[in-house]
Coordinates of C-alpha atoms in Angstrom, one line a residue:
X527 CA 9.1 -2.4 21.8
X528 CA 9.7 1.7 21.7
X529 CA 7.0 4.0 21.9
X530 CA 7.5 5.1 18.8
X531 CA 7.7 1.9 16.9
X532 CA 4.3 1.0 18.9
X533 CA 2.8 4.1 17.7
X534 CA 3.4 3.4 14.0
X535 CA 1.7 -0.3 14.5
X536 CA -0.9 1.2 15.6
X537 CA -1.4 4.2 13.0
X538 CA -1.0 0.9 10.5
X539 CA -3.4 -1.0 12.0
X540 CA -6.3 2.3 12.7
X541 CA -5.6 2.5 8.6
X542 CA -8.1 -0.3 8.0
X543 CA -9.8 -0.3 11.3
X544 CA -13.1 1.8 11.5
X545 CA -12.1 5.4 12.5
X546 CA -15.3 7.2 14.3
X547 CA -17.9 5.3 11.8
X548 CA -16.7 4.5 8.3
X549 CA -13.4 2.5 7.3
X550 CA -10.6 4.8 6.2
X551 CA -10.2 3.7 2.5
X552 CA -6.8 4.3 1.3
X553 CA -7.7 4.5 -2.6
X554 CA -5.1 2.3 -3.7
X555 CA -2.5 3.4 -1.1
X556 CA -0.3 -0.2 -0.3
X557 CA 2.0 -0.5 2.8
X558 CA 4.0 2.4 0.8
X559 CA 1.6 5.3 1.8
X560 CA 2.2 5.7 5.0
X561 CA 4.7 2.3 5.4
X562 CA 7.6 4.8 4.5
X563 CA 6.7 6.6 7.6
X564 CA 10.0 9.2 7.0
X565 CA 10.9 11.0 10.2
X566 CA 9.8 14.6 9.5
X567 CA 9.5 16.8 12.4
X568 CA 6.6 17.2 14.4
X569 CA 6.0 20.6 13.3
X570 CA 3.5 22.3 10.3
X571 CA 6.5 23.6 8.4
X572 CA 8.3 20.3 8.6
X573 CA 5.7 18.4 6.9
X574 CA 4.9 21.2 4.5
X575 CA 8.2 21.5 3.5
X576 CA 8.1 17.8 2.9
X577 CA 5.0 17.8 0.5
X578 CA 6.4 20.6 -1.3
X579 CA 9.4 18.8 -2.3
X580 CA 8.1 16.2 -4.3
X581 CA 8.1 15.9 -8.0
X582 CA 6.5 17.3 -10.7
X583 CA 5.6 20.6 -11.0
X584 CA 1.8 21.0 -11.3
X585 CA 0.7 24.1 -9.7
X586 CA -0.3 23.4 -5.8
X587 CA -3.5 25.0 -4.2
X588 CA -6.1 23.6 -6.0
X589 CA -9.3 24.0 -3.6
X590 CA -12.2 20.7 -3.0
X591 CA -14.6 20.6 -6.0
X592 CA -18.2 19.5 -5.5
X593 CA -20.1 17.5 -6.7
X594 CA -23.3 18.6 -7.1
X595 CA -25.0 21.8 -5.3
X596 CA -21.8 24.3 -6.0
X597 CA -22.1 27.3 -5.0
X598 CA -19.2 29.0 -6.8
X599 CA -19.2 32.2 -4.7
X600 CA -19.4 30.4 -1.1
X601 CA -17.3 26.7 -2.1
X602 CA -21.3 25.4 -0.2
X603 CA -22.5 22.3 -0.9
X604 CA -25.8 22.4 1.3
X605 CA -24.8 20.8 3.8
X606 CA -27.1 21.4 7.3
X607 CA -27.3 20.6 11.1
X608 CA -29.8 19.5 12.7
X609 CA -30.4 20.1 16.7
X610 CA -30.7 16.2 18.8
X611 CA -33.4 16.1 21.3
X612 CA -33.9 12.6 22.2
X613 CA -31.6 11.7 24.8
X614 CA -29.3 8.2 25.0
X615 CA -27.9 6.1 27.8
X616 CA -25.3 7.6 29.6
X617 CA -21.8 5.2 28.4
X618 CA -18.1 4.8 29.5
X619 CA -17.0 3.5 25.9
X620 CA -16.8 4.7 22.3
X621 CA -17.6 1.4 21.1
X622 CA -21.3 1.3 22.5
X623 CA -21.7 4.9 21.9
X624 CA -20.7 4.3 18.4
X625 CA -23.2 1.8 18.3
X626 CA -25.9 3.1 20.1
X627 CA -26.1 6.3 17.6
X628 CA -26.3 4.2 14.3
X629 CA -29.6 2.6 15.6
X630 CA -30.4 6.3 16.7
X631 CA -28.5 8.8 14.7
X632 CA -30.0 11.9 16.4
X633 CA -29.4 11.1 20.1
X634 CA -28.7 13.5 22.4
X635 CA -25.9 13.5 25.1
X636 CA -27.6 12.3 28.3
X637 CA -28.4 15.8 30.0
X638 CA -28.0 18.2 26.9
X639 CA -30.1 20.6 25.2
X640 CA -32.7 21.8 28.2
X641 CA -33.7 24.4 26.6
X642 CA -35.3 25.1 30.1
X643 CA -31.6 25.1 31.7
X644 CA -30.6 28.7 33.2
X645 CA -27.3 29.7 33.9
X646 CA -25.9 30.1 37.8
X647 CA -23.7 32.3 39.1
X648 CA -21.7 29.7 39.9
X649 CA -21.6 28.6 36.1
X650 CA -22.7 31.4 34.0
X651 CA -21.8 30.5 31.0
X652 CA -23.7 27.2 29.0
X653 CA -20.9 24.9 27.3
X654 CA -21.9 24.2 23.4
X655 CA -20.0 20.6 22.3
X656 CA -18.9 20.2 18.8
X657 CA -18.4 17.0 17.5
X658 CA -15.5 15.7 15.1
X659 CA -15.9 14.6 11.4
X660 CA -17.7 11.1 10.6
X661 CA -19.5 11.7 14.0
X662 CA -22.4 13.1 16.2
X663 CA -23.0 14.6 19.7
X664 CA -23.8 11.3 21.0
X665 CA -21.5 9.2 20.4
X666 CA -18.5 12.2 20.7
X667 CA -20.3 13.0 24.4
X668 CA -22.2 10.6 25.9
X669 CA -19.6 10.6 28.4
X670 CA -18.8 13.9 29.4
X671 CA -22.0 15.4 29.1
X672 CA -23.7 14.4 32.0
X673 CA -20.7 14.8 33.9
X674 CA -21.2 18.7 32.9
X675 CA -24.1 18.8 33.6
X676 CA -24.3 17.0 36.9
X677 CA -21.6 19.5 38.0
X678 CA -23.7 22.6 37.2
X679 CA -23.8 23.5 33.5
X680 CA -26.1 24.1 30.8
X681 CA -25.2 21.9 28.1
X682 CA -26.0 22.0 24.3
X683 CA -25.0 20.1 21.4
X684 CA -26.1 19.8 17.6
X685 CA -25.3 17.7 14.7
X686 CA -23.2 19.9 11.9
X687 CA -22.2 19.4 8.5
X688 CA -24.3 17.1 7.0
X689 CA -24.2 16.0 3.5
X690 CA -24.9 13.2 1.5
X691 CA -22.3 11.3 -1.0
X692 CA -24.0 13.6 -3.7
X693 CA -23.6 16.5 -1.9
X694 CA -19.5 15.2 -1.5
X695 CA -19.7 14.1 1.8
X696 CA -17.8 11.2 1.1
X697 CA -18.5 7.3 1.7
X698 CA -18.2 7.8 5.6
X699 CA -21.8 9.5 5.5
X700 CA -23.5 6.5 4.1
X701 CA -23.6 5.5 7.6
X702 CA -26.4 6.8 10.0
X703 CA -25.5 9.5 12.0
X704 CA -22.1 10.6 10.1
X705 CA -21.9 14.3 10.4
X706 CA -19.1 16.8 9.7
X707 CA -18.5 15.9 6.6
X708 CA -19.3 19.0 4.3
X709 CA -17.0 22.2 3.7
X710 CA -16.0 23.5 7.2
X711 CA -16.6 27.1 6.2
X712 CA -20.4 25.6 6.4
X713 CA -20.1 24.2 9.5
X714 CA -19.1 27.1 11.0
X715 CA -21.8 29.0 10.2
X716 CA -24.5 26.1 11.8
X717 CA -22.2 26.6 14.8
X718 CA -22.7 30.3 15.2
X719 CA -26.5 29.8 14.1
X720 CA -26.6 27.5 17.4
X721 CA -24.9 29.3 19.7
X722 CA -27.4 32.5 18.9
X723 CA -29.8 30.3 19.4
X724 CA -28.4 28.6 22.8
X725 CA -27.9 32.3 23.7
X726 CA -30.6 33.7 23.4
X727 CA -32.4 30.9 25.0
X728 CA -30.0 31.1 28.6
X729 CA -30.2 35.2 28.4
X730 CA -26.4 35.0 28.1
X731 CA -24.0 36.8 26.5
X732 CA -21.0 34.3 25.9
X733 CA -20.4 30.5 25.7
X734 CA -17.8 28.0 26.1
X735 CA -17.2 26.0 23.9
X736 CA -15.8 21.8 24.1
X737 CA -15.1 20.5 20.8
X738 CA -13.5 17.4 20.1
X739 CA -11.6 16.8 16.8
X740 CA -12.8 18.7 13.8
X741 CA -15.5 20.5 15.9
X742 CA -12.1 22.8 17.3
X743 CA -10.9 23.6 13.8
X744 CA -15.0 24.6 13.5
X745 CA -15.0 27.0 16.0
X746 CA -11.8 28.7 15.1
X747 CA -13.5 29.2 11.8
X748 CA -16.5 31.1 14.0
X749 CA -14.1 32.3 16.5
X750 CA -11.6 33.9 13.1
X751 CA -14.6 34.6 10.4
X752 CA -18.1 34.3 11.4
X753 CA -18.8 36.2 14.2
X754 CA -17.4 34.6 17.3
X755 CA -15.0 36.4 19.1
X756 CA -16.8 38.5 22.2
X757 CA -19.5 35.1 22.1
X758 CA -17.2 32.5 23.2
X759 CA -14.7 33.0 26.9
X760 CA -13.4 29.5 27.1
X761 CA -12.1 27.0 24.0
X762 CA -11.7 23.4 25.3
X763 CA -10.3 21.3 22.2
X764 CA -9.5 17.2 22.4
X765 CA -7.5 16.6 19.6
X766 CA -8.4 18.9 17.4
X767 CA -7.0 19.8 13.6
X768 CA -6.1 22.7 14.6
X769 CA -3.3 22.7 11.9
X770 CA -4.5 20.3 9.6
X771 CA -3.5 16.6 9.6
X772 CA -1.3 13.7 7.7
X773 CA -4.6 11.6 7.4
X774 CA -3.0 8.6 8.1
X775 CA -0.4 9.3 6.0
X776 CA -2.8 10.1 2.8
X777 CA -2.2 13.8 2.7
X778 CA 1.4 13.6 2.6
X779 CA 1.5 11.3 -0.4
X780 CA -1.3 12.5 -2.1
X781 CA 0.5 15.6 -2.5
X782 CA 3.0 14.0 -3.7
X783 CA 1.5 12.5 -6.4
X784 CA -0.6 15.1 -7.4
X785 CA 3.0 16.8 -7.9
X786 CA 3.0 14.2 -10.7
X787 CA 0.4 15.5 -12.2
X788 CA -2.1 12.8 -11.1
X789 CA -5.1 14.8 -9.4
X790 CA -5.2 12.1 -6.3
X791 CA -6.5 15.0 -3.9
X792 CA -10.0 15.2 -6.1
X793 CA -10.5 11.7 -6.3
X794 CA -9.6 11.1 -2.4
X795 CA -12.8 13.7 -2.2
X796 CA -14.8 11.2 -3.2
X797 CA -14.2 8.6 -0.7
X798 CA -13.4 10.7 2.0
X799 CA -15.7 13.6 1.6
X800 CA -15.1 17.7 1.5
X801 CA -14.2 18.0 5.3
X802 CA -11.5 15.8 5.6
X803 CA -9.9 17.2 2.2
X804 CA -10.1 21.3 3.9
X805 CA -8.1 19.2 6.9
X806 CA -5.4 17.8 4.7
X807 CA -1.7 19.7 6.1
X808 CA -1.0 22.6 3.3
X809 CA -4.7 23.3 2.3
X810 CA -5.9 26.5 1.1
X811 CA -8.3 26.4 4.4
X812 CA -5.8 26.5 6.9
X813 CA -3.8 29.1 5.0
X814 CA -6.5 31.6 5.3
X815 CA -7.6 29.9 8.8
X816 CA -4.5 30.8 10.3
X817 CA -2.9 33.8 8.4
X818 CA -3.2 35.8 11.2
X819 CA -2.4 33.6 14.1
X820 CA -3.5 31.0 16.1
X821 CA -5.8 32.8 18.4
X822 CA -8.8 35.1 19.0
X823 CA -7.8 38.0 21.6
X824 CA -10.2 37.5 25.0
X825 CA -10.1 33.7 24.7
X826 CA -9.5 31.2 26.9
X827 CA -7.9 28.0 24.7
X828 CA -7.0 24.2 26.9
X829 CA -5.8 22.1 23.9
X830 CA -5.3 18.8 24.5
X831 CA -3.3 16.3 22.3
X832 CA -2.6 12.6 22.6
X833 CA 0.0 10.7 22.0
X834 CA -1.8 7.9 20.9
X835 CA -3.5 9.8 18.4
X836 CA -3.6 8.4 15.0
X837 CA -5.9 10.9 13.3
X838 CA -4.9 13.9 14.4
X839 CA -0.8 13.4 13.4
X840 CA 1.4 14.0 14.5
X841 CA -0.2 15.0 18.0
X842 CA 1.7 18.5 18.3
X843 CA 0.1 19.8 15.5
X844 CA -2.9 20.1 17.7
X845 CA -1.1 22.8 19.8
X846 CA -1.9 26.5 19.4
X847 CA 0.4 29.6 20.2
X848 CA -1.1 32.5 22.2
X849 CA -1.4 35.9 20.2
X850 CA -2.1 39.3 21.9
X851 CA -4.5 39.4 24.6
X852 CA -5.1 35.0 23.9
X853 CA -4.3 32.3 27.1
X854 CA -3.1 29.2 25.8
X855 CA -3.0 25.8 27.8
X856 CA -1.5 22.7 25.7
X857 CA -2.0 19.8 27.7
X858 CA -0.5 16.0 26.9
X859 CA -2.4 13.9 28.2
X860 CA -0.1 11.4 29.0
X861 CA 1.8 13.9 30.8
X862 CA 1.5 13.0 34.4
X863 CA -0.5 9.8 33.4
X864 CA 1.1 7.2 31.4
X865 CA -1.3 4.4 31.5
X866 CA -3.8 6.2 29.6
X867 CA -3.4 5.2 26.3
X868 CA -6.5 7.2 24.8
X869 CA -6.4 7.2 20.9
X870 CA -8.2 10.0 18.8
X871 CA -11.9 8.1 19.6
X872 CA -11.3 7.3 22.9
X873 CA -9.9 10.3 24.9
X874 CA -13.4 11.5 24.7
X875 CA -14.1 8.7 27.0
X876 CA -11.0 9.0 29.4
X877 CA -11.2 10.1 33.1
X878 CA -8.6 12.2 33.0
X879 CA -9.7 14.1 29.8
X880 CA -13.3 14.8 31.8
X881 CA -11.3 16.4 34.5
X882 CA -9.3 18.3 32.1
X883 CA -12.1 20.2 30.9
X884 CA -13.8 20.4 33.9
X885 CA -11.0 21.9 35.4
X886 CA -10.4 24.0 32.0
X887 CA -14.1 25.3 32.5
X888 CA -14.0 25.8 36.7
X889 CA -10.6 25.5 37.8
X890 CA -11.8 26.6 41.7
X891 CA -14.4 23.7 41.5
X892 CA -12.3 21.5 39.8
X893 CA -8.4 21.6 40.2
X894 CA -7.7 18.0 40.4
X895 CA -6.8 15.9 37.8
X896 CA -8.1 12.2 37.2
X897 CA -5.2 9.7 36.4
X898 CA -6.9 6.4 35.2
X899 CA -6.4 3.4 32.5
X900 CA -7.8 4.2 29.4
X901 CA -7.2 1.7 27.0
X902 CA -7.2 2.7 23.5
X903 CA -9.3 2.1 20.8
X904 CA -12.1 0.3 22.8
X905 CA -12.4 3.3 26.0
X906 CA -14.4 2.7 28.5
X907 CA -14.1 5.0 31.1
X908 CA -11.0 4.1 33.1
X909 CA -11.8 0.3 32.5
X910 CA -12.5 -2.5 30.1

């Protein structure tokens, strides 16, 4: 079987698997939604391009509606974050992570939020996680972040865009412990509230930042618009929508239809929630997002991609190019390591991933990279 044809299984079968903590509902979409599966370059444009040439002619651009709680000026829906202070088991899988933080949705990362952690000279900086949509900072970090912290760092991680299905967080936060689900613009602002607040606590002046998924898309939103750049040196992303994504395939074809004059994005907002809508490829968010570039001058960015990843497609999109006075480092992780087979859950739980960002955060300490089996889907820290 080729790697590519084995990658479309598996995007098919993640389509009505659980993704992170709620079951990707396709709203009608048969084998056809994403069963076409047309080769269309790996590339923003290419996809774009693709959307834009369906038929019908209803104007595009329409922005997420909520459902209750608008406010028209802001697009906020009240959503909130909340700060985790009980810590969980440290685990080497997503699978008992994930179920570990619906008995106890506001977990903290084994070793995170000491409020009493200083700073060294060795490692000045604290490193803030932020977690992907339909998650938390337990279940996104339990792995790597007592392996941060047993190597030197402060650590501190919240719980961002909440919102309940009223609020238009979509079905995925019926579950405990489903965050990052509300309008990202929101999210970003929780994000800079914490790291004022995990800065002020360390006597620091600037951050790094780990984010997995939509917690990279996040900080670019505080990096680009909230008052980020000059807080934040280093920007360690794991799979991050950093250009949007296909959803599975939903995006493209929603588009599509609503070309048809069919409003399909709106009621995809109802199952999926506000978030995932703002990460659809073409939305108004990443057109203002990324108007100006990619990157934030005086950063630091290591963005890592999968090729296994079925959330975040297709994988390149992930990528970021350097602007003026920005150091870029996109990393494959299969490059150099073919047997890890790490999906969008599970490179948060792959050895080699850990010692990417180690490495990203002290390269002297930390030059080596891990090469391990990661099987995907289940994790499990180089093992079964």
């Amino acid at each position: 079987m080729s790697r590519r044809t084995d990658r479309r299984l598996r995007r098919k079968a993640l389509s009505c698997a659980v993704i992170g903590s709620a079951t990707v509902l396709a709203v009608g979409f048969g084998p056809g939604a994403a069963g076409a599966d047309p080769d269309i370059a790996p590339t923003e444009q290419a996809l774009a391009d693709y959307i834009s040439a369906g038929p019908g002619a209803t104007p595009e651009g329409r922005t997420p509606v909520a459902f209750v709680g608008t406010d028209s000026s802001s697009g906020s829906t009240g959503s909130r974050a909340s700060v985790p202070v009980s810590a969980g088991p440290e685990v080497a899988g997503f699978l008992a992570a994930f179920g570990y933080s619906v008995l106890h949705p506001d977990a903290s990362p084994p070793g995170a939020n000491d409020w009493n952690c200083r700073p060294t000279q060795e490692h000045p900086r604290p490193v803030v996680l932020a977690h992907g949509t339909w998650m938390n900072a337990y279940d996104s970090f339990a792995y790597l972040a007592p392996q941060l912290v047993r190597a030197g760092f402060c650590v501190f991680a919240l719980n961002y865009g909440q919102a309940d299905v009223l609020q238009g967080g979509g079905f995925g936060a019926i579950l405990p412990g489903r965050n990052a689900v509300g309008y990202m613009e929101d999210s970003a602002k929780q994000l800079a509230e914490f790291i004022d607040r995990v800065r002020a606590a360390t006597r620091v002046d600037q951050v790094d930042i780990v984010a997995h998924s939509q917690g990279g898309t996040v900080a670019d939103q505080y990096l680009k618009f909230e008052g980020g750049a000059g807080k934040v040196a280093r920007l360690v992303t794991f799979g991050s929508t950093h250009h949007g994504t296909s959803l599975l395939g939903m995006a493209t074809l929603g588009r599509a239809i609503d070309k048809l004059g069919a409003d399909i994005v709106r009621l995809n907002e109802l199952f999926i929630g506000h978030a995932n809508i703002e990460q659809m490829i073409g939305s108004p968010f990443y057109a203002k997002l990324n108007q100006a570039g990619d990157t934030v001058s005086g950063i630091e960015y290591t963005v890592v991609g999968s090729q296994h990843d079925e959330v975040t497609n297709p994988y390149e999109l992930t990528f970021l190019t350097a602007g003026p006075d920005a150091t870029v480092h996109n990393i494959t992780l299969q490059d150099g390591c073919e047997q890890d087979m790490s999906d969008h859950l599970t490179m948060m739980y792959s050895p080699r991933a850990i010692s990417i960002a180690l490495r990203a955060l002290d390269p002297a300490a930390h030059p080596d990279l891990v090469c391990a089996f990661n099987p995907w889907f289940i994790g499990g820290g180089g093992g079964l």
